[in-house]
Short mmCIF file of N, CA and C in Angstrom, two decimals:
data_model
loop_
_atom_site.label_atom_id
_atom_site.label_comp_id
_atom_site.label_asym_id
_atom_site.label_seq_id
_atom_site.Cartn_x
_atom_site.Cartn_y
_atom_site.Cartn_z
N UNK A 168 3.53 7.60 6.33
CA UNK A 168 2.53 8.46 5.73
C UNK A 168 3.08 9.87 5.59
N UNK A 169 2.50 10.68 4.71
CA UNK A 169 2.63 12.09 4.27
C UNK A 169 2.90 13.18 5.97
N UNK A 170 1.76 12.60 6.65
CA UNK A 170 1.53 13.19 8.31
C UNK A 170 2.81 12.98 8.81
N UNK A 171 3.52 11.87 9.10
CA UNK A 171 4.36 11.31 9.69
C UNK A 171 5.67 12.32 8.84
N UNK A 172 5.90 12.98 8.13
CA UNK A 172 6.99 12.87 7.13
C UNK A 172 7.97 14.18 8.27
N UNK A 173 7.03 14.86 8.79
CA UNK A 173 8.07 16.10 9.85
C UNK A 173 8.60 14.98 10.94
N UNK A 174 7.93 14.22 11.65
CA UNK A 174 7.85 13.56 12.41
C UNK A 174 9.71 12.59 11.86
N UNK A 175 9.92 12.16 11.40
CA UNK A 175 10.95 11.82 10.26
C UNK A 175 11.78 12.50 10.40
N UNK A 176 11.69 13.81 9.89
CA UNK A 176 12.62 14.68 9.66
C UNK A 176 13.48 14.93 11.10
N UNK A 177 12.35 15.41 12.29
CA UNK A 177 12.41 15.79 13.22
C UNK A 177 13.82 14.69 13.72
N UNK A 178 13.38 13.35 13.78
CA UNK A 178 14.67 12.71 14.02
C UNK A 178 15.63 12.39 13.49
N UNK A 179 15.77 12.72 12.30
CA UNK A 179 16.92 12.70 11.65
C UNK A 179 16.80 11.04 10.48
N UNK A 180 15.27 10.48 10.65
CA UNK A 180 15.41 8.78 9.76
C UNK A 180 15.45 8.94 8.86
N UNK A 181 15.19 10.23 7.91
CA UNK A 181 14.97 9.93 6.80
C UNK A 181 15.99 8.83 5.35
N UNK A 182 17.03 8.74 5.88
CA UNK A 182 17.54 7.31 5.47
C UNK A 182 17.07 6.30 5.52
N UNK A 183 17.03 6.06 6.50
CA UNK A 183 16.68 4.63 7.21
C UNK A 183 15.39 4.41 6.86
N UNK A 184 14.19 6.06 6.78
CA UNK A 184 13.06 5.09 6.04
C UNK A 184 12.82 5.25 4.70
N UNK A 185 13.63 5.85 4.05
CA UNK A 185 13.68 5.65 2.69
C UNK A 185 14.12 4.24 2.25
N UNK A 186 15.47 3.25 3.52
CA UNK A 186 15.66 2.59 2.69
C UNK A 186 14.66 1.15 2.80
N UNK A 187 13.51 1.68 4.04
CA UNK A 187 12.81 0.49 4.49
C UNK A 187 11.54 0.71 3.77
N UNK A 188 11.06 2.10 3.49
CA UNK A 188 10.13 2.50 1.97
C UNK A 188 10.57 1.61 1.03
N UNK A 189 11.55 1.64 0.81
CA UNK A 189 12.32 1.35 -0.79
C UNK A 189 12.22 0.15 -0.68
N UNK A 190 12.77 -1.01 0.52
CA UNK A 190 12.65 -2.36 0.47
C UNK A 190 11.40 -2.72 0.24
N UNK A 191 10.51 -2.40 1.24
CA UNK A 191 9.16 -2.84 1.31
C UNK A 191 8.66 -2.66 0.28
N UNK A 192 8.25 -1.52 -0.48
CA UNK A 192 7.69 -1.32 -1.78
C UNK A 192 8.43 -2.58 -3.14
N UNK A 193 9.72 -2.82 -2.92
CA UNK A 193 10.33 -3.24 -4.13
C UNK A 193 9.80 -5.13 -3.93
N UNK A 194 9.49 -5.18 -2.18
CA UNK A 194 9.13 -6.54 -2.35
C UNK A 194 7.61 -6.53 -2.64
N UNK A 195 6.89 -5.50 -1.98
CA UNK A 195 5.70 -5.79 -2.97
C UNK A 195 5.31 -5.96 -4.36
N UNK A 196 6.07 -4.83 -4.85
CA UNK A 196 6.52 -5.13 -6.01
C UNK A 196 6.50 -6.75 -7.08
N UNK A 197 7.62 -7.19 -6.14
CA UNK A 197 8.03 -8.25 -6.84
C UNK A 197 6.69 -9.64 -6.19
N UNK A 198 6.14 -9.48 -5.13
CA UNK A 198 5.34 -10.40 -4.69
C UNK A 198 3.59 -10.19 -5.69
N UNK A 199 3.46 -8.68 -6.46
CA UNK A 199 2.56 -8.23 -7.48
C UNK A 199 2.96 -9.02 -8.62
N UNK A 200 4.44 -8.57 -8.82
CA UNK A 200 4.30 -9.53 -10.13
C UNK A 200 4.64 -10.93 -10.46
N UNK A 201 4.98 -12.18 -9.15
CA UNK A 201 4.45 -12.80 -9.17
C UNK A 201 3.44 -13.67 -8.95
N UNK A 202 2.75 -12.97 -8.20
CA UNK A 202 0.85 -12.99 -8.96
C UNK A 202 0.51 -12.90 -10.31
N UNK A 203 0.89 -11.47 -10.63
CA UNK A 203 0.14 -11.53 -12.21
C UNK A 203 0.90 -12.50 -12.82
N UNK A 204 2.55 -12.98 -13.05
CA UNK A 204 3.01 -14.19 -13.91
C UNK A 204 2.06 -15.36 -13.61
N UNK A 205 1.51 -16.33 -12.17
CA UNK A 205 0.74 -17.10 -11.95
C UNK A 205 -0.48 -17.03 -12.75
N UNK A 206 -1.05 -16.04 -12.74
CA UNK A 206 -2.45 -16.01 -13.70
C UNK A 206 -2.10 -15.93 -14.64
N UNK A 207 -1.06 -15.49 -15.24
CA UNK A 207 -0.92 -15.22 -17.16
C UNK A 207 -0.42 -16.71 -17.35
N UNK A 208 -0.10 -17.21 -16.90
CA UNK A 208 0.12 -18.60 -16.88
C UNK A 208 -0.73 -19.35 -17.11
N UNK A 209 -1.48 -19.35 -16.00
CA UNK A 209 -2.56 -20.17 -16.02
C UNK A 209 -3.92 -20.10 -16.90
N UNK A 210 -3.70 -18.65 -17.19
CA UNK A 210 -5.04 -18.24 -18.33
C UNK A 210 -4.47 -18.56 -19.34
N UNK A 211 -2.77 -18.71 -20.09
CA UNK A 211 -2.42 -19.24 -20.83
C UNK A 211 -3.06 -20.53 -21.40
N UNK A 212 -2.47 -21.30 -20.53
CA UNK A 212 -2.81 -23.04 -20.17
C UNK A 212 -4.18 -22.96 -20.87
N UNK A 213 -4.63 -22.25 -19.80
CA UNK A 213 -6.47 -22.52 -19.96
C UNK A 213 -6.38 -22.18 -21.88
N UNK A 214 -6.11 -21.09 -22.29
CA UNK A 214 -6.58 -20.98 -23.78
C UNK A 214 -5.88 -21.52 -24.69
N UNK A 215 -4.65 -22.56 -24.61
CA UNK A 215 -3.88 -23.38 -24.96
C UNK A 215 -5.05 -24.51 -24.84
N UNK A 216 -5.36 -25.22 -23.93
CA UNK A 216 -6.47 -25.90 -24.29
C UNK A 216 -7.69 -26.17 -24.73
N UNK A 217 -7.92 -24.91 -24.68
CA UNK A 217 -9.20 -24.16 -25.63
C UNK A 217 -9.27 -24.95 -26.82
N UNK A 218 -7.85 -24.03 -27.11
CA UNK A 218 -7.66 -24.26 -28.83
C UNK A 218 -7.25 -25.56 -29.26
N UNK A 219 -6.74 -26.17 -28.30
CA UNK A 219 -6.79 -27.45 -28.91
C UNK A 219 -7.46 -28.54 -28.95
N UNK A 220 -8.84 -28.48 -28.31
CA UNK A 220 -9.77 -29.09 -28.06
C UNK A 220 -10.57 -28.36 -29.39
N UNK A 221 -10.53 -27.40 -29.27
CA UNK A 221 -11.52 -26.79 -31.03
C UNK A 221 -10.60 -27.90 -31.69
N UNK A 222 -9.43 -27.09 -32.33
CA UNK A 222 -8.59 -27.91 -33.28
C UNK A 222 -8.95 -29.12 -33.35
N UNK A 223 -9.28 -30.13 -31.88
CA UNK A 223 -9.61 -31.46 -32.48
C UNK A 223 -10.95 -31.72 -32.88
N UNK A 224 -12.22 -30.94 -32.26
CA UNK A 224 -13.07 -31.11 -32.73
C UNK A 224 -13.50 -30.18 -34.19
N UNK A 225 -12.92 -29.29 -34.76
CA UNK A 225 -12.65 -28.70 -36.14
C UNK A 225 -11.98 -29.80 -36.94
N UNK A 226 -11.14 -30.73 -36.38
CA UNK A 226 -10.30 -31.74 -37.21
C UNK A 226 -11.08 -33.43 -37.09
N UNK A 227 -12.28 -33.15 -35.99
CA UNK A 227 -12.58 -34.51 -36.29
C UNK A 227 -13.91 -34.40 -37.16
N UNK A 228 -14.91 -33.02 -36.92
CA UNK A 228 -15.59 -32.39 -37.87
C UNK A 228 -15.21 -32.62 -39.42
N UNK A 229 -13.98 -32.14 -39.96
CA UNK A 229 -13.58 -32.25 -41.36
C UNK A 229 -13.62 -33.57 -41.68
N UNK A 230 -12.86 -34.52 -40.92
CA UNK A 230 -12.78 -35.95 -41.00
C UNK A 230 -14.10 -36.15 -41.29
N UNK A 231 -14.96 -36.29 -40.58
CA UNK A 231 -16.90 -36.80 -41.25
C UNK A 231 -17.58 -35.79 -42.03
N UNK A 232 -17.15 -35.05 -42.32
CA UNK A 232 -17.92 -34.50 -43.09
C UNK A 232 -17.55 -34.83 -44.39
N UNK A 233 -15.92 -35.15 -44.35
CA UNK A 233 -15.05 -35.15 -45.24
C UNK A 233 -16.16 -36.56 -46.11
N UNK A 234 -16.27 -37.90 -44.94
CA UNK A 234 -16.56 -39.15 -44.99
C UNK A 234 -18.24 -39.04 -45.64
N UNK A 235 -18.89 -38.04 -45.20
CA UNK A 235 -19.67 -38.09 -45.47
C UNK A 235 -20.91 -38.57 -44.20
N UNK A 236 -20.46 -38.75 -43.32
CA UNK A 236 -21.15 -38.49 -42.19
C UNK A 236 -21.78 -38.10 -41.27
N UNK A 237 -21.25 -36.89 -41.57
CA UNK A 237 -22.22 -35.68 -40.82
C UNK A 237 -21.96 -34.12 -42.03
N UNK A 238 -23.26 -33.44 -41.65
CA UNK A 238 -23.19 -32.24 -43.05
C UNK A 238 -22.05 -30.88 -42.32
N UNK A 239 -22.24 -30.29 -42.76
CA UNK A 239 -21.28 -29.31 -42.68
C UNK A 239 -21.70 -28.41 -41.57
N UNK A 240 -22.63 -28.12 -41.82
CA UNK A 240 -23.67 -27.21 -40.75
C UNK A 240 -23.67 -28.02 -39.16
N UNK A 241 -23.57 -29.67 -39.44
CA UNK A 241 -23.70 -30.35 -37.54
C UNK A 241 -21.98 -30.11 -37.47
N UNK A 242 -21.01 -30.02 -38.33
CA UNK A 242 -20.13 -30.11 -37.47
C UNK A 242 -19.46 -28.43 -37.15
N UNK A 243 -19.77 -27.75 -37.89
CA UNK A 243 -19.95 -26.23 -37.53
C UNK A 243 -20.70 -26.03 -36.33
N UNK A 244 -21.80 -26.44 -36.11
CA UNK A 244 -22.93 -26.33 -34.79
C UNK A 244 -21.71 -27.04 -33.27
N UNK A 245 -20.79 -28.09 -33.85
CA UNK A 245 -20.45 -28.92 -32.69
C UNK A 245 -19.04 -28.14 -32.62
N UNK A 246 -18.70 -27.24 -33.17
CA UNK A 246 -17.46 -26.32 -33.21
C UNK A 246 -17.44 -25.47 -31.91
N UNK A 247 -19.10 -24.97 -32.65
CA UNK A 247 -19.35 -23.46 -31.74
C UNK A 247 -20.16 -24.00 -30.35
N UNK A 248 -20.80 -25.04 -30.46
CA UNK A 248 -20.87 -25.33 -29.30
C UNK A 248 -19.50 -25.55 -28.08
N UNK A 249 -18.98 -25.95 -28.82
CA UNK A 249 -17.71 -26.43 -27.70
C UNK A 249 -16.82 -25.08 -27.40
N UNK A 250 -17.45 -24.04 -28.60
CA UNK A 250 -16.41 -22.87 -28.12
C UNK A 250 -17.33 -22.18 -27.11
N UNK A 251 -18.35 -22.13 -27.01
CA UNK A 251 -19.15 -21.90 -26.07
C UNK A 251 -19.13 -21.96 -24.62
N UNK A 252 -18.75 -22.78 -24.67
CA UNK A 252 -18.44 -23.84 -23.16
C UNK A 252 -17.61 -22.69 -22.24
N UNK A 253 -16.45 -22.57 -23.04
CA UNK A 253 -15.68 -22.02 -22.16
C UNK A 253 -16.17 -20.14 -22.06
N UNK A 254 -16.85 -20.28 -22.90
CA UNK A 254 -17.39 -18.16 -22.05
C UNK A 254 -17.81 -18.33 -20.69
N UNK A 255 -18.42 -19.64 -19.75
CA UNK A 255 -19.31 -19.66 -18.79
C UNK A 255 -17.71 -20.01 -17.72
N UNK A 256 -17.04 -20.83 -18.17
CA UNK A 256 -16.62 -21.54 -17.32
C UNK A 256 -15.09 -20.15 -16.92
N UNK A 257 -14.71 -19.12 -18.07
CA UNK A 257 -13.91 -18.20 -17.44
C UNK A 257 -14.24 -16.86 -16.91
N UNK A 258 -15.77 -16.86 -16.96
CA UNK A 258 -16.82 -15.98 -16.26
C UNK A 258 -16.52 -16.93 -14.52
N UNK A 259 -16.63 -17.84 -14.57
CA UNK A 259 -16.33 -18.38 -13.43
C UNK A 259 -15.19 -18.35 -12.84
N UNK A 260 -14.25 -18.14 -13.37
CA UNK A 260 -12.85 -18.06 -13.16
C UNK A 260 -12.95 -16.88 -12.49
N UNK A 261 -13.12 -15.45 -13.70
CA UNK A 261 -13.52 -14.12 -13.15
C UNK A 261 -13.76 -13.69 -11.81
N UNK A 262 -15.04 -14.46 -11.89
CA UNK A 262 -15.60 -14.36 -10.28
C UNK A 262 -15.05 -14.99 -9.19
N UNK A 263 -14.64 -15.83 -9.07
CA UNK A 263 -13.59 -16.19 -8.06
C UNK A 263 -12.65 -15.56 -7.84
N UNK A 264 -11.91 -15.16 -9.09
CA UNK A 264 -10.43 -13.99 -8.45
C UNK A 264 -11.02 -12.58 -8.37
N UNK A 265 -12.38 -12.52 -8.22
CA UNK A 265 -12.59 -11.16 -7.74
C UNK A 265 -13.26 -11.46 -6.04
N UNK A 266 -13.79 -12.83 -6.10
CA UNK A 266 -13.77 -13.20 -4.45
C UNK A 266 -12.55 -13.46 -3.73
N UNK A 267 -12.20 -14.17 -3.98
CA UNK A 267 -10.50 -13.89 -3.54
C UNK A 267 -10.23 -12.86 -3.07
N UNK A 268 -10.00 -11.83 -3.92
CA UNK A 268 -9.44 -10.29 -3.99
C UNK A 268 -10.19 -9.76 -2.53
N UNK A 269 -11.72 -9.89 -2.68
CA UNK A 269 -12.79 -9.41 -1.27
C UNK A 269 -11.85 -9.88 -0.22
N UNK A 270 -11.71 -11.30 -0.47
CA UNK A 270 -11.81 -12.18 1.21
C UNK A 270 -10.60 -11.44 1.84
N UNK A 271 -8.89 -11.37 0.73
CA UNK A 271 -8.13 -10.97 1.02
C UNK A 271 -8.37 -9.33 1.19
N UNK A 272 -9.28 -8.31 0.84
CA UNK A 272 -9.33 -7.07 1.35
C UNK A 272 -9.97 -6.92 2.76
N UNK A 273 -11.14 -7.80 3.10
CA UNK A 273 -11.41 -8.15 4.59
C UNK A 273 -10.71 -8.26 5.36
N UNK A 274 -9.74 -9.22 5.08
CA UNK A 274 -8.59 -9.93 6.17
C UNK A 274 -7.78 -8.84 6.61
N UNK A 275 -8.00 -7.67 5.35
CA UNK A 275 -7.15 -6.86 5.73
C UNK A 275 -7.34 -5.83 7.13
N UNK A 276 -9.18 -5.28 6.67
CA UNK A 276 -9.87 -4.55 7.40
C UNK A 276 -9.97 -5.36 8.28
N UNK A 277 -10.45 -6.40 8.62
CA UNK A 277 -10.19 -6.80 10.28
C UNK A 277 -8.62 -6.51 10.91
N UNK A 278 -7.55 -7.11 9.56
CA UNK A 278 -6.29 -6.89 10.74
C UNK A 278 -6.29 -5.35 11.07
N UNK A 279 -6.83 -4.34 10.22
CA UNK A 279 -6.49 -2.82 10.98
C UNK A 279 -7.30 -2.95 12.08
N UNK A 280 -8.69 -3.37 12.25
CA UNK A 280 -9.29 -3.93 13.65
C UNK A 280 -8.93 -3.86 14.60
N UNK A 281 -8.28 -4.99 14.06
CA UNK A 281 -7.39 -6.09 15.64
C UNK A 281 -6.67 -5.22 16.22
N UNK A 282 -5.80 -4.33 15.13
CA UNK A 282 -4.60 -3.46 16.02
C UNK A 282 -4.95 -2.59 16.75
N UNK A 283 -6.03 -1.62 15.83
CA UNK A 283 -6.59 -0.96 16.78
C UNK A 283 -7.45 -1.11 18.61
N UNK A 284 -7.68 -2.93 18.34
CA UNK A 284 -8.38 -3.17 19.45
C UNK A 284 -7.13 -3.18 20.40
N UNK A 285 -5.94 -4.04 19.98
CA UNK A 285 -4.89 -4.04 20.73
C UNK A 285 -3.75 -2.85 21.20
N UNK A 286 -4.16 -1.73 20.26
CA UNK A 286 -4.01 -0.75 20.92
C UNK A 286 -4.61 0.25 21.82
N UNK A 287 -5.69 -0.45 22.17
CA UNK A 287 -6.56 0.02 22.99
C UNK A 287 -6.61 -0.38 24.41
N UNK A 288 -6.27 -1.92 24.21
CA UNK A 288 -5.98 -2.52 25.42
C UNK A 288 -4.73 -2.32 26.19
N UNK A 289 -4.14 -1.16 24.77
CA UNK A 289 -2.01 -0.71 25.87
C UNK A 289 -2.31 0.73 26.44
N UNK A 290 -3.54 0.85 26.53
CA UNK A 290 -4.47 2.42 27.21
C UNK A 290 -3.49 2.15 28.76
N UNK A 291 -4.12 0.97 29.22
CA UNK A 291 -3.72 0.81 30.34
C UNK A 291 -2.77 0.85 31.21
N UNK A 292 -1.47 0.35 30.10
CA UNK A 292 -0.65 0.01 30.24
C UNK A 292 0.40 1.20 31.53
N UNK A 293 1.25 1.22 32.09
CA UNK A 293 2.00 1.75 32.62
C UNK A 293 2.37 2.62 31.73
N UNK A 294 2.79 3.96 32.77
CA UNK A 294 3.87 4.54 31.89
C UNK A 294 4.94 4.42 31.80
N UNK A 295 5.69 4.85 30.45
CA UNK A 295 7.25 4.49 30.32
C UNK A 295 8.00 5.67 30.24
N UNK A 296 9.22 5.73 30.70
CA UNK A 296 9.92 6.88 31.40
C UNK A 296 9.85 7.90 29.94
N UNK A 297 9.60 9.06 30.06
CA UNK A 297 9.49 10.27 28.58
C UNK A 297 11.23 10.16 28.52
N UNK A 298 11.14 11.67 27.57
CA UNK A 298 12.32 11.68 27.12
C UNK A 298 12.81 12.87 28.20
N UNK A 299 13.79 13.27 28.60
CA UNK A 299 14.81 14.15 29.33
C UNK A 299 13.55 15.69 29.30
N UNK A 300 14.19 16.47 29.99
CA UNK A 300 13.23 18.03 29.45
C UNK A 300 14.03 18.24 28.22
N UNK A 301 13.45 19.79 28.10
CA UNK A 301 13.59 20.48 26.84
C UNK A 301 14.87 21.55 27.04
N UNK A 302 15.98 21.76 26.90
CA UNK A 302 16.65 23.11 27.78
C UNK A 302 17.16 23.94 26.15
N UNK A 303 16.76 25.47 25.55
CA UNK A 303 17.45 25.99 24.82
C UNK A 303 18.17 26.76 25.47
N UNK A 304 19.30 27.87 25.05
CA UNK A 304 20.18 28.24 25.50
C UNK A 304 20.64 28.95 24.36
N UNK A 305 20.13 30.59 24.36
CA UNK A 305 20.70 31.57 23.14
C UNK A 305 20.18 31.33 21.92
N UNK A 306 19.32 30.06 21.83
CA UNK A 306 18.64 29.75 20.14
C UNK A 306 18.22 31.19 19.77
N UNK A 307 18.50 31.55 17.82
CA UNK A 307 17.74 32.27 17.24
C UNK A 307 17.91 32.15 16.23
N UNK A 308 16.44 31.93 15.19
CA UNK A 308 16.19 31.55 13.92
C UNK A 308 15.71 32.54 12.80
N UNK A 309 16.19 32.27 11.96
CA UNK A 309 15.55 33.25 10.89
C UNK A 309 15.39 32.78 9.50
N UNK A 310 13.71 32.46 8.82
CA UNK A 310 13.57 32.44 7.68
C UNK A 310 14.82 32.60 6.86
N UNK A 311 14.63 34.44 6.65
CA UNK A 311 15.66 34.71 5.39
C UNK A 311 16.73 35.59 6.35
N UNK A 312 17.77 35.07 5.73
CA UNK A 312 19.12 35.43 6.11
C UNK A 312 18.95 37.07 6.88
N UNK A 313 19.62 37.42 8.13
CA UNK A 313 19.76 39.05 8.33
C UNK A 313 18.02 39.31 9.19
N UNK A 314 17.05 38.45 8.66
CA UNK A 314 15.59 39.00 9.39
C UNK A 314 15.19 37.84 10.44
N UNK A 315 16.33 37.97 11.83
CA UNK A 315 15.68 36.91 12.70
C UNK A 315 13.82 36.91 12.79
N UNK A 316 13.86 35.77 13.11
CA UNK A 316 12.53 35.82 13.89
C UNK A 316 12.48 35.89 15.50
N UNK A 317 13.40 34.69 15.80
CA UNK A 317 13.66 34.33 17.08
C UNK A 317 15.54 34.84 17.69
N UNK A 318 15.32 35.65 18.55
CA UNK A 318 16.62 35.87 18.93
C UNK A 318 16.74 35.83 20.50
N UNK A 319 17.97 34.67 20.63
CA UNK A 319 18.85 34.88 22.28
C UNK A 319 17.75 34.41 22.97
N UNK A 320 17.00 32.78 22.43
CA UNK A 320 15.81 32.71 23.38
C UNK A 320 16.58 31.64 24.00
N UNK A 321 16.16 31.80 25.59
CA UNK A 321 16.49 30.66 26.27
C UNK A 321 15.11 30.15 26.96
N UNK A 322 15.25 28.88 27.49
CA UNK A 322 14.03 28.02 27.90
C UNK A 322 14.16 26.90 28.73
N UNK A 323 14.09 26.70 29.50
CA UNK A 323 14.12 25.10 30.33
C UNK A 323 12.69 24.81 30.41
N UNK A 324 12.32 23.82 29.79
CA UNK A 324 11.21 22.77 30.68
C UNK A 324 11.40 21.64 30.99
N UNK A 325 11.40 20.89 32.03
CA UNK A 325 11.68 20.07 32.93
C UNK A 325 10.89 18.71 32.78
N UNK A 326 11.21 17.50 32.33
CA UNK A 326 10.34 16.61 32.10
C UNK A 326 9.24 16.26 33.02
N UNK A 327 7.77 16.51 32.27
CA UNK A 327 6.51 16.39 33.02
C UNK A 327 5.87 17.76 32.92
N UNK A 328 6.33 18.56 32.80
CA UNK A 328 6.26 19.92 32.90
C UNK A 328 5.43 20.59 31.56
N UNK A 329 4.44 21.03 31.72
CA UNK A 329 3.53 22.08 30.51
C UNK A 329 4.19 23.48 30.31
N UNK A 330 4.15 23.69 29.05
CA UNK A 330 4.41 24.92 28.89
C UNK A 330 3.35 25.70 27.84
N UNK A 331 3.08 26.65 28.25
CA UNK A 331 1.57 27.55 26.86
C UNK A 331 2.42 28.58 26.49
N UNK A 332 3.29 28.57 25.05
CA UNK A 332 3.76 29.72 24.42
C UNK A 332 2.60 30.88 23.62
N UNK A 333 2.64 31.81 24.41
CA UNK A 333 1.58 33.01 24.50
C UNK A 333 1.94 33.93 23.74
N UNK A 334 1.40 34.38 22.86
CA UNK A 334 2.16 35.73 22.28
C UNK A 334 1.09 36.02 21.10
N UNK A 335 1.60 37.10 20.56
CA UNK A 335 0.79 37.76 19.20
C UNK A 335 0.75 36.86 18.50
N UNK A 336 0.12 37.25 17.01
CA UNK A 336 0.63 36.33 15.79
C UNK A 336 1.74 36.87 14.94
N UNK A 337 2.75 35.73 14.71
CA UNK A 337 3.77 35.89 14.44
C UNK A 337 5.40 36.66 15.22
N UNK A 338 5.09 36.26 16.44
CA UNK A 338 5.51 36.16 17.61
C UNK A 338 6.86 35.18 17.35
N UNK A 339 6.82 33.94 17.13
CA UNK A 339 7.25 33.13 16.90
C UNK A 339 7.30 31.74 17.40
N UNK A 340 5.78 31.79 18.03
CA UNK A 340 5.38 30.74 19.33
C UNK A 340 5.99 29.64 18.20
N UNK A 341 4.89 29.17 16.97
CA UNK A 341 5.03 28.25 15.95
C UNK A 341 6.83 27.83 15.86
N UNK A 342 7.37 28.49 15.57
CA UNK A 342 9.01 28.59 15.27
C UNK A 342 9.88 27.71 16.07
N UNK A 343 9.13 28.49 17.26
CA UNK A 343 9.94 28.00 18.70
C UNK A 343 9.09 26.42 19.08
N UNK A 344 8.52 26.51 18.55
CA UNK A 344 8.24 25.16 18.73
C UNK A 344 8.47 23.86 17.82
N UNK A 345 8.81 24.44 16.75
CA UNK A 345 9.02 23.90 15.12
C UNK A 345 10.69 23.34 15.81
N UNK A 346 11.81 24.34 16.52
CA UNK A 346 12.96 24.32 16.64
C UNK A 346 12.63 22.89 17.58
N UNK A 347 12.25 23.14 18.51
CA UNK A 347 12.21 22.16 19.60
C UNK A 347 11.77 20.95 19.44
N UNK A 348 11.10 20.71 18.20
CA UNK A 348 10.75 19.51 17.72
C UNK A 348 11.55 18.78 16.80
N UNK A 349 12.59 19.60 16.25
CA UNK A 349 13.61 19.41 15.45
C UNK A 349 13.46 19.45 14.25
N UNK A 350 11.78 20.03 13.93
CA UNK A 350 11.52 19.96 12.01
C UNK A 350 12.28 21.43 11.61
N UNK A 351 13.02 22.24 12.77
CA UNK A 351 13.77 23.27 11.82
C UNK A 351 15.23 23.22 12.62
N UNK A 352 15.97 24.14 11.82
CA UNK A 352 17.77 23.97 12.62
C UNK A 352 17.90 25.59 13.09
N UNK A 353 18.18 25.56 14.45
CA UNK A 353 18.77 27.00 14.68
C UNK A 353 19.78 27.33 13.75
#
């Protein structure tokens, strides 16, 4: 996510998740469009037989009317009836791949659910060893070239250890903490 993107930076992935962005997206991608080929397919089919079920009843129509068997008007009536048929039956179609679509957006909202429940249940869990302390040593940063902000700061904090950077505004509490997180470079 957008949130996550300092978070990224901070460690240095931005490769690694560009190239797992890039995979993932390119297989959705390709798992989108074969979905839509499956339905253009199949709605194909479907109006491939449409038409050829008219065609035969347009061609068995001409045949008797031709004969003299039926007038022009019953086999026109038995045309449009049969073209009829199918407005109900791909209204039905419709509605199913828009239930579908639900069941599979549910499945989804429960799985964010689940995780969340199961991350609820790792509340408990033990703790796992942090990372080392924090130690700077002479750091000093500056926006624009020549106008430090931060100069010759040194710092130890000791893993476990709180620290409240106190100062005015524009002090450089933000900075010094920006450095230590790694979203900026001394």
């Amino acid at each position: 996510t957008i949130g996550g993107a300092r978070t990224v930076r901070a460690y240095g992935l931005q490769a690694e998740h560009d190239r797992r962005v890039t995979a993932r997206s390119r297989a959705a991608v390709d798992l989108t469009m074969s979905g839509v080929r499956l339905v253009l397919r199949f709605y194909g089919r479907l109006h491939v037989a449409e038409y050829l079920g008219l065609a035969a009843v347009l061609l068995t129509g001409f045949l008797l009317v031709r004969d003299g068997a039926v007038s022009v008007g019953t086999a026109t009536a038995a045309a449009l009836y049969f073209h009829s048929l199918f407005t109900p039956v791909n209204t039905a179609l419709v509605l199913l791949d828009d239930a579908q679509s639900a069941t599979a957006g549910l499945a989804r909202l429960v799985g964010v659910v689940d995780v969340h429940a199961e991350e609820g249940a790792a509340d408990g869990a033990a703790p796992v060893a942090g990372p080392p302390g924090v130690v700077l040593s002479g750091v000093s940063h500056a926006y624009v070239p020549g106008r430090p902000v931060l100069h010759d700061i040194d710092l130890e904090v000791r893993p476990g250890e709180r620290v409240a950077l106190v100062g005015t505004s524009g002090a450089g509490k933000t900075t010094l903490a920006k450095l230590v997180a790694g979203l900026h470079r001394a």
